[in-house]
Amino acid sequence: MTDIDHTAMTRAYAKWAPVYDALCGPFFRSGRQAAAALARSLGRDILEIGVGTGLSFADYRSDNRITGIDASPEMIAKATSRLRTGNHPQVEDLEVMDAHELSFPEASFDVIVAQFVITLVQNPERVLDEAFRVLRPGGSIVLVNHFYSEAGPLAAVERGAGQAARRLGLRPDFPFARIETWCRLNGAVQVVKREKLAPFGWFTLVHLRRTDIDTGGAWTARTYPA
Ligand SMILES: C[S@@+](CC[C@H](N)C(=O)[O-])C[C@H]1O[C@@H](n2cnc3c(N)ncnc32)[C@H](O)[C@@H]1O
C-alpha cells in the first residue's frame, strides 16, 4: 500500500486553495451535499475533518454547531473568509489542524464528517482512530469518497489512473475493504450504510456508528429531520 506524504499534500492544497471552489467545487457537490444531509440528520455537534474552503457550510441546519479543521492554512483562510460573510452562524470554529492529531477531548461531537478526505490522508486508520476518540458513544462517522474497485477490468483502469492522481495528492488505490478492516479491528464500529451515489455511482456515502453506547446516561443520541 503506497502512502501519501503529508507535506506534499499540504503543499498541493496551498496551490489548490485559490482555484478550488471553481475547479473542484462543482465536481464534488453531490457527494458533499449527501454527506452533509446525512450528518445534519444525525446530531447537532458536528466536526468536519478536511473542511477545505467551507463549501459545505450552507448545507447544514441553522441549529447545528459546526467545527471545521483542515491541515492547509490556505484552505482554512478561504473558509474563514466565507465565515466572515456572516451567512453561516452555525459554524462555530475553524482551525488549522492535522486530522491525525485532533486537539479535542474525547467524546466532543455527535457526528464526524469527512468529505473527500479519508483516501488522501497519510494514515487513514490513525485518522479514523482519532475520529472515534472525539466521537460520543452512539455517534456517527460520515464519509464520502471514491473507493477503488477491488476486482474486474475497472480495477486495472483505476489503478493506472490513480498513479497520475498521486501527483494531485491523491492515493493511487484505496478499497472500501480498508475501512471494513478498521471497523473490525476497532470492534465498536458498525457499517450502517454504504451507498453509491447517483448519477454515476462514482462516489460512495458511508455511515459508520459507534456501537459502545454510553451507559452513564450523560448523553442521549439525538435524531434530527434531514
Ligand atoms: C479534496 S479536498 C476536500 C475539501 C472539502 N471537504 C470539500 O469537500 O470540498 C481535501 C481536503 O482535505 C484536507 N486534508 C488533507 N489531509 C489532511 C489532514 N491530515 N488533516 C486535515 N485536513 C487534511 C486538504 O487540505 C483539503 O482541504
PDB file of C-alpha atoms and ligand atoms in Angstrom:
ATOM      1  CA  MET A   1       0.000   0.000   0.000  1.00  0.00           C
ATOM      2  CA  THR A   2       1.505   3.319  -1.067  1.00  0.00           C
ATOM      3  CA  ASP A   3       1.133   6.121   1.397  1.00  0.00           C
ATOM      4  CA  ILE A   4       0.643   9.812   0.903  1.00  0.00           C
ATOM      5  CA  ASP A   5       3.272  12.254   2.025  1.00  0.00           C
ATOM      6  CA  HIS A   6       1.625  14.780   4.353  1.00  0.00           C
ATOM      7  CA  THR A   7       3.972  17.657   3.491  1.00  0.00           C
ATOM      8  CA  ALA A   8       3.459  17.133  -0.237  1.00  0.00           C
ATOM      9  CA  MET A   9      -0.301  17.063   0.320  1.00  0.00           C
ATOM     10  CA  THR A  10      -0.380  20.376   2.241  1.00  0.00           C
ATOM     11  CA  ARG A  11       1.882  21.936  -0.410  1.00  0.00           C
ATOM     12  CA  ALA A  12      -0.529  20.735  -3.089  1.00  0.00           C
ATOM     13  CA  TYR A  13      -3.518  22.302  -1.294  1.00  0.00           C
ATOM     14  CA  ALA A  14      -1.672  25.626  -0.866  1.00  0.00           C
ATOM     15  CA  LYS A  15      -1.745  25.711  -4.682  1.00  0.00           C
ATOM     16  CA  TRP A  16      -5.307  24.409  -4.958  1.00  0.00           C
ATOM     17  CA  ALA A  17      -6.809  26.913  -2.480  1.00  0.00           C
ATOM     18  CA  PRO A  18      -7.254  29.904  -4.835  1.00  0.00           C
ATOM     19  CA  VAL A  19      -8.939  27.815  -7.561  1.00  0.00           C
ATOM     20  CA  TYR A  20     -10.537  25.013  -5.536  1.00  0.00           C
ATOM     21  CA  ASP A  21     -14.115  26.368  -5.469  1.00  0.00           C
ATOM     22  CA  ALA A  22     -14.240  26.947  -9.214  1.00  0.00           C
ATOM     23  CA  LEU A  23     -12.435  23.799 -10.355  1.00  0.00           C
ATOM     24  CA  CYS A  24     -13.277  21.148  -7.750  1.00  0.00           C
ATOM     25  CA  GLY A  25     -16.402  22.543  -6.091  1.00  0.00           C
ATOM     26  CA  PRO A  26     -18.960  21.524  -8.733  1.00  0.00           C
ATOM     27  CA  PHE A  27     -17.353  18.091  -9.265  1.00  0.00           C
ATOM     28  CA  PHE A  28     -17.688  17.140  -5.587  1.00  0.00           C
ATOM     29  CA  ARG A  29     -21.008  18.947  -4.929  1.00  0.00           C
ATOM     30  CA  SER A  30     -23.395  15.970  -4.985  1.00  0.00           C
ATOM     31  CA  GLY A  31     -21.235  13.921  -2.602  1.00  0.00           C
ATOM     32  CA  ARG A  32     -20.592  16.842  -0.317  1.00  0.00           C
ATOM     33  CA  GLN A  33     -24.304  17.628  -0.056  1.00  0.00           C
ATOM     34  CA  ALA A  34     -25.292  13.993   0.505  1.00  0.00           C
ATOM     35  CA  ALA A  35     -22.788  13.711   3.380  1.00  0.00           C
ATOM     36  CA  ALA A  36     -23.949  16.962   4.998  1.00  0.00           C
ATOM     37  CA  ALA A  37     -27.609  15.941   4.664  1.00  0.00           C
ATOM     38  CA  LEU A  38     -26.903  12.656   6.444  1.00  0.00           C
ATOM     39  CA  ALA A  39     -24.723  14.329   9.101  1.00  0.00           C
ATOM     40  CA  ARG A  40     -27.265  17.009   9.944  1.00  0.00           C
ATOM     41  CA  SER A  41     -29.933  14.329  10.468  1.00  0.00           C
ATOM     42  CA  LEU A  42     -27.734  12.504  12.972  1.00  0.00           C
ATOM     43  CA  GLY A  43     -26.786  15.125  15.528  1.00  0.00           C
ATOM     44  CA  ARG A  44     -26.168  18.727  16.460  1.00  0.00           C
ATOM     45  CA  ASP A  45     -22.442  18.932  17.209  1.00  0.00           C
ATOM     46  CA  ILE A  46     -20.563  18.163  14.009  1.00  0.00           C
ATOM     47  CA  LEU A  47     -16.830  18.085  13.306  1.00  0.00           C
ATOM     48  CA  GLU A  48     -15.902  18.383   9.653  1.00  0.00           C
ATOM     49  CA  ILE A  49     -12.420  16.991   9.003  1.00  0.00           C
ATOM     50  CA  GLY A  50     -10.705  18.462   5.930  1.00  0.00           C
ATOM     51  CA  VAL A  51     -13.300  21.229   5.757  1.00  0.00           C
ATOM     52  CA  GLY A  52     -11.421  22.822   2.853  1.00  0.00           C
ATOM     53  CA  THR A  53     -12.776  26.210   1.804  1.00  0.00           C
ATOM     54  CA  GLY A  54     -16.050  25.655   3.662  1.00  0.00           C
ATOM     55  CA  LEU A  55     -18.167  24.873   0.613  1.00  0.00           C
ATOM     56  CA  SER A  56     -20.461  22.734   2.785  1.00  0.00           C
ATOM     57  CA  PHE A  57     -21.371  25.452   5.327  1.00  0.00           C
ATOM     58  CA  ALA A  58     -24.697  26.208   3.640  1.00  0.00           C
ATOM     59  CA  ASP A  59     -25.645  22.521   3.679  1.00  0.00           C
ATOM     60  CA  TYR A  60     -26.086  22.326   7.463  1.00  0.00           C
ATOM     61  CA  ARG A  61     -29.051  23.228   9.666  1.00  0.00           C
ATOM     62  CA  SER A  62     -29.125  26.584  11.423  1.00  0.00           C
ATOM     63  CA  ASP A  63     -29.224  24.727  14.761  1.00  0.00           C
ATOM     64  CA  ASN A  64     -26.155  22.603  14.019  1.00  0.00           C
ATOM     65  CA  ARG A  65     -22.878  23.522  15.704  1.00  0.00           C
ATOM     66  CA  ILE A  66     -20.132  23.035  13.168  1.00  0.00           C
ATOM     67  CA  THR A  67     -16.420  22.863  13.866  1.00  0.00           C
ATOM     68  CA  GLY A  68     -14.136  22.631  10.832  1.00  0.00           C
ATOM     69  CA  ILE A  69     -10.478  21.655  10.724  1.00  0.00           C
ATOM     70  CA  ASP A  70      -8.039  21.393   7.855  1.00  0.00           C
ATOM     71  CA  ALA A  71      -4.303  20.799   7.581  1.00  0.00           C
ATOM     72  CA  SER A  72      -3.918  23.515   4.955  1.00  0.00           C
ATOM     73  CA  PRO A  73      -3.679  27.097   6.285  1.00  0.00           C
ATOM     74  CA  GLU A  74      -4.546  28.370   2.794  1.00  0.00           C
ATOM     75  CA  MET A  75      -7.788  26.330   2.654  1.00  0.00           C
ATOM     76  CA  ILE A  76      -8.741  27.442   6.198  1.00  0.00           C
ATOM     77  CA  ALA A  77      -8.077  31.082   5.203  1.00  0.00           C
ATOM     78  CA  LYS A  78     -10.642  30.694   2.396  1.00  0.00           C
ATOM     79  CA  ALA A  79     -13.122  29.055   4.794  1.00  0.00           C
ATOM     80  CA  THR A  80     -12.593  31.895   7.279  1.00  0.00           C
ATOM     81  CA  SER A  81     -13.387  34.475   4.575  1.00  0.00           C
ATOM     82  CA  ARG A  82     -16.593  32.588   3.824  1.00  0.00           C
ATOM     83  CA  LEU A  83     -17.483  32.605   7.530  1.00  0.00           C
ATOM     84  CA  ARG A  84     -16.901  36.361   7.739  1.00  0.00           C
ATOM     85  CA  THR A  85     -19.813  36.931   5.340  1.00  0.00           C
ATOM     86  CA  GLY A  86     -21.988  36.310   8.417  1.00  0.00           C
ATOM     87  CA  ASN A  87     -24.170  33.871   6.470  1.00  0.00           C
ATOM     88  CA  HIS A  88     -23.199  30.762   8.444  1.00  0.00           C
ATOM     89  CA  PRO A  89     -23.811  31.331  12.171  1.00  0.00           C
ATOM     90  CA  GLN A  90     -23.959  27.545  12.706  1.00  0.00           C
ATOM     91  CA  VAL A  91     -20.184  27.403  12.094  1.00  0.00           C
ATOM     92  CA  GLU A  92     -18.583  27.895  15.499  1.00  0.00           C
ATOM     93  CA  ASP A  93     -14.913  27.271  14.973  1.00  0.00           C
ATOM     94  CA  LEU A  94     -12.361  26.774  12.175  1.00  0.00           C
ATOM     95  CA  GLU A  95      -8.835  25.653  12.903  1.00  0.00           C
ATOM     96  CA  VAL A  96      -5.692  24.592  11.112  1.00  0.00           C
ATOM     97  CA  MET A  97      -5.227  21.089  12.499  1.00  0.00           C
ATOM     98  CA  ASP A  98      -3.948  17.728  11.351  1.00  0.00           C
ATOM     99  CA  ALA A  99      -6.665  15.069  11.427  1.00  0.00           C
ATOM    100  CA  HIS A 100      -4.064  12.588  12.704  1.00  0.00           C
ATOM    101  CA  GLU A 101      -3.793  14.566  15.958  1.00  0.00           C
ATOM    102  CA  LEU A 102      -7.057  16.239  16.865  1.00  0.00           C
ATOM    103  CA  SER A 103      -6.781  18.618  19.807  1.00  0.00           C
ATOM    104  CA  PHE A 104     -10.367  17.991  21.002  1.00  0.00           C
ATOM    105  CA  PRO A 105     -11.141  15.990  24.149  1.00  0.00           C
ATOM    106  CA  GLU A 106     -12.772  12.565  23.960  1.00  0.00           C
ATOM    107  CA  ALA A 107     -16.497  12.415  23.176  1.00  0.00           C
ATOM    108  CA  SER A 108     -16.784  16.016  21.909  1.00  0.00           C
ATOM    109  CA  PHE A 109     -19.038  15.532  18.877  1.00  0.00           C
ATOM    110  CA  ASP A 110     -22.222  13.760  17.764  1.00  0.00           C
ATOM    111  CA  VAL A 111     -21.009  13.353  14.183  1.00  0.00           C
ATOM    112  CA  ILE A 112     -17.662  13.432  12.382  1.00  0.00           C
ATOM    113  CA  VAL A 113     -17.819  14.157   8.639  1.00  0.00           C
ATOM    114  CA  ALA A 114     -15.006  13.748   6.115  1.00  0.00           C
ATOM    115  CA  GLN A 115     -15.874  14.620   2.525  1.00  0.00           C
ATOM    116  CA  PHE A 116     -13.221  13.544   0.008  1.00  0.00           C
ATOM    117  CA  VAL A 117     -10.519  13.371   2.665  1.00  0.00           C
ATOM    118  CA  ILE A 118     -10.036   9.851   4.063  1.00  0.00           C
ATOM    119  CA  THR A 119      -8.263   8.489   0.984  1.00  0.00           C
ATOM    120  CA  LEU A 120      -5.697  11.284   0.884  1.00  0.00           C
ATOM    121  CA  VAL A 121      -4.516  11.476   4.482  1.00  0.00           C
ATOM    122  CA  GLN A 122      -1.152   9.909   5.269  1.00  0.00           C
ATOM    123  CA  ASN A 123      -2.553   7.329   7.705  1.00  0.00           C
ATOM    124  CA  PRO A 124      -6.298   6.767   7.253  1.00  0.00           C
ATOM    125  CA  GLU A 125      -6.552   4.288  10.144  1.00  0.00           C
ATOM    126  CA  ARG A 126      -4.957   6.779  12.528  1.00  0.00           C
ATOM    127  CA  VAL A 127      -7.428   9.464  11.354  1.00  0.00           C
ATOM    128  CA  LEU A 128     -10.340   7.058  11.914  1.00  0.00           C
ATOM    129  CA  ASP A 129      -8.960   6.281  15.402  1.00  0.00           C
ATOM    130  CA  GLU A 130      -8.918   9.993  16.177  1.00  0.00           C
ATOM    131  CA  ALA A 131     -12.449  10.444  14.783  1.00  0.00           C
ATOM    132  CA  PHE A 132     -13.599   7.581  17.018  1.00  0.00           C
ATOM    133  CA  ARG A 133     -11.901   9.123  20.070  1.00  0.00           C
ATOM    134  CA  VAL A 134     -13.599  12.540  19.731  1.00  0.00           C
ATOM    135  CA  LEU A 135     -16.969  10.971  18.874  1.00  0.00           C
ATOM    136  CA  ARG A 136     -19.589  10.465  21.577  1.00  0.00           C
ATOM    137  CA  PRO A 137     -20.602   6.841  22.152  1.00  0.00           C
ATOM    138  CA  GLY A 138     -23.513   6.122  19.811  1.00  0.00           C
ATOM    139  CA  GLY A 139     -22.313   8.867  17.456  1.00  0.00           C
ATOM    140  CA  SER A 140     -21.628   8.605  13.739  1.00  0.00           C
ATOM    141  CA  ILE A 141     -18.809   8.968  11.244  1.00  0.00           C
ATOM    142  CA  VAL A 142     -19.952  10.030   7.768  1.00  0.00           C
ATOM    143  CA  LEU A 143     -17.555   9.638   4.849  1.00  0.00           C
ATOM    144  CA  VAL A 144     -17.968  10.341   1.183  1.00  0.00           C
ATOM    145  CA  ASN A 145     -15.337   9.356  -1.324  1.00  0.00           C
ATOM    146  CA  HIS A 146     -14.467   7.407  -4.353  1.00  0.00           C
ATOM    147  CA  PHE A 147     -13.294   3.955  -3.262  1.00  0.00           C
ATOM    148  CA  TYR A 148     -11.335   1.955  -5.798  1.00  0.00           C
ATOM    149  CA  SER A 149     -12.741  -1.216  -7.284  1.00  0.00           C
ATOM    150  CA  GLU A 150     -11.167  -4.328  -5.864  1.00  0.00           C
ATOM    151  CA  ALA A 151     -11.627  -6.638  -8.836  1.00  0.00           C
ATOM    152  CA  GLY A 152     -12.519  -6.715 -12.529  1.00  0.00           C
ATOM    153  CA  PRO A 153     -11.355  -4.660 -15.526  1.00  0.00           C
ATOM    154  CA  LEU A 154     -12.314  -1.367 -13.861  1.00  0.00           C
ATOM    155  CA  ALA A 155      -9.857  -2.068 -11.046  1.00  0.00           C
ATOM    156  CA  ALA A 156      -6.907  -2.151 -13.503  1.00  0.00           C
ATOM    157  CA  VAL A 157      -8.015   1.063 -15.226  1.00  0.00           C
ATOM    158  CA  GLU A 158      -8.487   2.826 -11.903  1.00  0.00           C
ATOM    159  CA  ARG A 159      -5.074   1.809 -10.648  1.00  0.00           C
ATOM    160  CA  GLY A 160      -3.452   3.198 -13.818  1.00  0.00           C
ATOM    161  CA  ALA A 161      -5.341   6.485 -13.479  1.00  0.00           C
ATOM    162  CA  GLY A 162      -4.543   6.515  -9.791  1.00  0.00           C
ATOM    163  CA  GLN A 163      -0.809   6.795 -10.440  1.00  0.00           C
ATOM    164  CA  ALA A 164      -1.470  10.113 -12.215  1.00  0.00           C
ATOM    165  CA  ALA A 165      -3.803  11.227  -9.428  1.00  0.00           C
ATOM    166  CA  ARG A 166      -0.963  10.815  -6.947  1.00  0.00           C
ATOM    167  CA  ARG A 167       0.608  13.965  -8.359  1.00  0.00           C
ATOM    168  CA  LEU A 168      -2.523  15.805  -7.148  1.00  0.00           C
ATOM    169  CA  GLY A 169      -2.011  14.474  -3.625  1.00  0.00           C
ATOM    170  CA  LEU A 170      -4.432  11.574  -4.060  1.00  0.00           C
ATOM    171  CA  ARG A 171      -3.783   7.961  -3.054  1.00  0.00           C
ATOM    172  CA  PRO A 172      -3.413   5.573  -6.018  1.00  0.00           C
ATOM    173  CA  ASP A 173      -5.633   2.902  -4.519  1.00  0.00           C
ATOM    174  CA  PHE A 174      -7.924   2.768  -1.549  1.00  0.00           C
ATOM    175  CA  PRO A 175     -10.509  -0.012  -1.465  1.00  0.00           C
ATOM    176  CA  PHE A 176     -13.503   0.112   0.875  1.00  0.00           C
ATOM    177  CA  ALA A 177     -12.178  -3.110   2.428  1.00  0.00           C
ATOM    178  CA  ARG A 178      -9.624  -0.976   4.266  1.00  0.00           C
ATOM    179  CA  ILE A 179     -12.463   0.806   6.126  1.00  0.00           C
ATOM    180  CA  GLU A 180     -14.140  -2.531   6.887  1.00  0.00           C
ATOM    181  CA  THR A 181     -10.888  -3.898   8.296  1.00  0.00           C
ATOM    182  CA  TRP A 182     -10.526  -0.848  10.540  1.00  0.00           C
ATOM    183  CA  CYS A 183     -14.103  -1.334  11.810  1.00  0.00           C
ATOM    184  CA  ARG A 184     -13.413  -4.991  12.555  1.00  0.00           C
ATOM    185  CA  LEU A 185     -10.182  -4.252  14.398  1.00  0.00           C
ATOM    186  CA  ASN A 186     -11.792  -1.407  16.355  1.00  0.00           C
ATOM    187  CA  GLY A 187     -14.584  -3.715  17.482  1.00  0.00           C
ATOM    188  CA  ALA A 188     -17.031  -0.946  18.410  1.00  0.00           C
ATOM    189  CA  VAL A 189     -17.928   0.468  14.998  1.00  0.00           C
ATOM    190  CA  GLN A 190     -20.666  -0.800  12.715  1.00  0.00           C
ATOM    191  CA  VAL A 191     -21.104  -0.055   8.997  1.00  0.00           C
ATOM    192  CA  VAL A 192     -24.693   1.252   8.906  1.00  0.00           C
ATOM    193  CA  LYS A 193     -24.728   2.321   5.278  1.00  0.00           C
ATOM    194  CA  ARG A 194     -22.577   2.070   2.150  1.00  0.00           C
ATOM    195  CA  GLU A 195     -24.389   3.665  -0.768  1.00  0.00           C
ATOM    196  CA  LYS A 196     -23.178   4.530  -4.251  1.00  0.00           C
ATOM    197  CA  LEU A 197     -24.455   7.970  -5.172  1.00  0.00           C
ATOM    198  CA  ALA A 198     -26.238   8.991  -8.373  1.00  0.00           C
ATOM    199  CA  PRO A 199     -25.740   9.795 -11.155  1.00  0.00           C
ATOM    200  CA  PHE A 200     -22.701   7.592 -11.954  1.00  0.00           C
ATOM    201  CA  GLY A 201     -22.109   5.674  -8.739  1.00  0.00           C
ATOM    202  CA  TRP A 202     -18.604   7.123  -8.678  1.00  0.00           C
ATOM    203  CA  PHE A 203     -18.848   8.380  -5.095  1.00  0.00           C
ATOM    204  CA  THR A 204     -19.844   6.272  -2.105  1.00  0.00           C
ATOM    205  CA  LEU A 205     -21.589   7.610   1.005  1.00  0.00           C
ATOM    206  CA  VAL A 206     -20.608   5.724   4.149  1.00  0.00           C
ATOM    207  CA  HIS A 207     -22.231   5.847   7.583  1.00  0.00           C
ATOM    208  CA  LEU A 208     -20.326   4.265  10.490  1.00  0.00           C
ATOM    209  CA  ARG A 209     -21.702   4.214  14.037  1.00  0.00           C
ATOM    210  CA  ARG A 210     -20.009   3.857  17.427  1.00  0.00           C
ATOM    211  CA  THR A 211     -21.804   0.954  18.977  1.00  0.00           C
ATOM    212  CA  ASP A 212     -20.485   1.292  22.518  1.00  0.00           C
ATOM    213  CA  ILE A 213     -23.451   3.268  23.804  1.00  0.00           C
ATOM    214  CA  ASP A 214     -22.656   5.319  26.877  1.00  0.00           C
ATOM    215  CA  THR A 215     -24.230   3.700  29.904  1.00  0.00           C
ATOM    216  CA  GLY A 216     -23.670   6.753  32.098  1.00  0.00           C
ATOM    217  CA  GLY A 217     -26.811   8.422  30.761  1.00  0.00           C
ATOM    218  CA  ALA A 218     -24.977  11.730  30.288  1.00  0.00           C
ATOM    219  CA  TRP A 219     -25.628  11.812  26.568  1.00  0.00           C
ATOM    220  CA  THR A 220     -28.591  10.663  24.502  1.00  0.00           C
ATOM    221  CA  ALA A 221     -28.322  10.258  20.728  1.00  0.00           C
ATOM    222  CA  ARG A 222     -30.341  12.964  19.013  1.00  0.00           C
ATOM    223  CA  THR A 223     -32.044  12.498  15.690  1.00  0.00           C
ATOM    224  CA  TYR A 224     -32.887  15.488  13.515  1.00  0.00           C
ATOM    225  CA  PRO A 225     -35.007  15.615  10.363  1.00  0.00           C
ATOM    226  CA  ALA A 226     -32.791  15.598   7.241  1.00  0.00           C
TER     227      ALA A 226
HETATM  228  C1  LIG B   1     -10.418  17.176  -1.774  1.00  0.00           C
HETATM  229  S1  LIG B   1     -10.312  18.399  -0.514  1.00  0.00           S
HETATM  230  C2  LIG B   1     -11.970  18.302   0.173  1.00  0.00           C
HETATM  231  C3  LIG B   1     -12.375  19.594   0.851  1.00  0.00           C
HETATM  232  C4  LIG B   1     -13.829  19.594   1.352  1.00  0.00           C
HETATM  233  N1  LIG B   1     -14.080  18.504   2.279  1.00  0.00           N
HETATM  234  C5  LIG B   1     -14.783  19.516   0.187  1.00  0.00           C
HETATM  235  O1  LIG B   1     -15.482  18.508   0.043  1.00  0.00           O
HETATM  236  O2  LIG B   1     -14.829  20.487  -0.598  1.00  0.00           O
HETATM  237  C6  LIG B   1      -9.367  17.578   0.760  1.00  0.00           C
HETATM  238  C7  LIG B   1      -9.075  18.449   1.971  1.00  0.00           C
HETATM  239  O3  LIG B   1      -8.519  17.628   2.998  1.00  0.00           O
HETATM  240  C8  LIG B   1      -7.500  18.376   3.646  1.00  0.00           C
HETATM  241  N2  LIG B   1      -6.600  17.435   4.326  1.00  0.00           N
HETATM  242  C9  LIG B   1      -5.772  16.523   3.775  1.00  0.00           C
HETATM  243  N3  LIG B   1      -5.085  15.861   4.727  1.00  0.00           N
HETATM  244  C10 LIG B   1      -5.489  16.358   5.913  1.00  0.00           C
HETATM  245  C11 LIG B   1      -5.144  16.088   7.260  1.00  0.00           C
HETATM  246  N4  LIG B   1      -4.239  15.158   7.590  1.00  0.00           N
HETATM  247  N5  LIG B   1      -5.755  16.787   8.236  1.00  0.00           N
HETATM  248  C12 LIG B   1      -6.684  17.713   7.932  1.00  0.00           C
HETATM  249  N6  LIG B   1      -7.044  18.030   6.664  1.00  0.00           N
HETATM  250  C13 LIG B   1      -6.463  17.372   5.659  1.00  0.00           C
HETATM  251  C14 LIG B   1      -6.850  19.147   2.491  1.00  0.00           C
HETATM  252  O4  LIG B   1      -6.087  20.239   2.961  1.00  0.00           O
HETATM  253  C15 LIG B   1      -8.079  19.570   1.697  1.00  0.00           C
HETATM  254  O5  LIG B   1      -8.594  20.798   2.137  1.00  0.00           O
END
